[in-house]
Phi, psi and omega in degrees: 000130180288138177272122185208159176204146174265160179217151176207121179232122181238118173229179176288347183255328183216154171230118185229127179223153175161199184209141178238131172248115180294316180267064186257200182230018178079025180265148183209153169215099191232129177217111179245349186090356178237102192298319180292325176296318174305314181298320178294322178289328174295317176298315178305314181294311183294312183286335177276346184071027179263168166244133183219124168247124184212126173235121179235133169237134182217180182277063181294343175290338176272306185183165177274348189305309185299318181295310184295312181296316182293325175297319176300313180300311182298316180296320177298313179299322183288322174300313180302314180295316183295329182284348176063230184283353176066012175295135175084356179281158176295329180079315182239152177201156176215160178205141174250121187244113172275141172218096185055243184276357185255144175230126180234153178228145175224141176223136184226139171229117178278066194272346188091359179239130184268124173199136178232137172234120183234118180234100178251160177243035183282128179258339182279144177286327180233142164239117192061233178255012182264129173290116190295332179297340182280349175302319178299317181295324177299309183292325176296317177297317178299313180302318179296311182294321182273353187051058186229156167273127179230119177238122176228140182208140169267123181279319176194167178151166182255313189279125176298322176302313181293325178302308183293315182295317180296322179295317179294321178294315179298317179300314181300315182288326175293319179293323177302317178294315182299323181279342183296150180270145174252110186302327182291335185244028190297338180259002184252143170279132184283063179198137176283348178283339186078017184206138172237000000 
């Protein structure tokens, strides 16, 4: 059975609706009003092997912050919901992603505890039409929504575009591993506490 969940978040600042399939095929239909952010979410979907339909409208006339952060929160909450009781999942995953001259790493633990560490070396204020400082807010929002530890870092590289893209790809592949099932432990919760 495919693990999936629908989502709908309505605030005075954003309206976000859609559906996520954890056990997907990398298909997407994403519209946030921020084209480079759409592209990063498309990469997230393809590299994670997820299916994602997402339509977000936000107060972009004010700033991109609310849209980017709220999409992160919603995706985190939806992953948590789609995984159900989380028995048999790997729980943790990491990935090292090369992208030309850039190298990024991501590590995730679906631990039940929210914490994000984001270390980018982006010098540009914008990549495409995305305010680069908001990449941190996306991952912080995801960590909060999924109740997960999320660590992403660019180790080195020149291109700001590659920094952001490599981090999203690494994050997607790390999450894919964390969400994957381990057949040997399918009836066990991956915690000695008996709680995630």
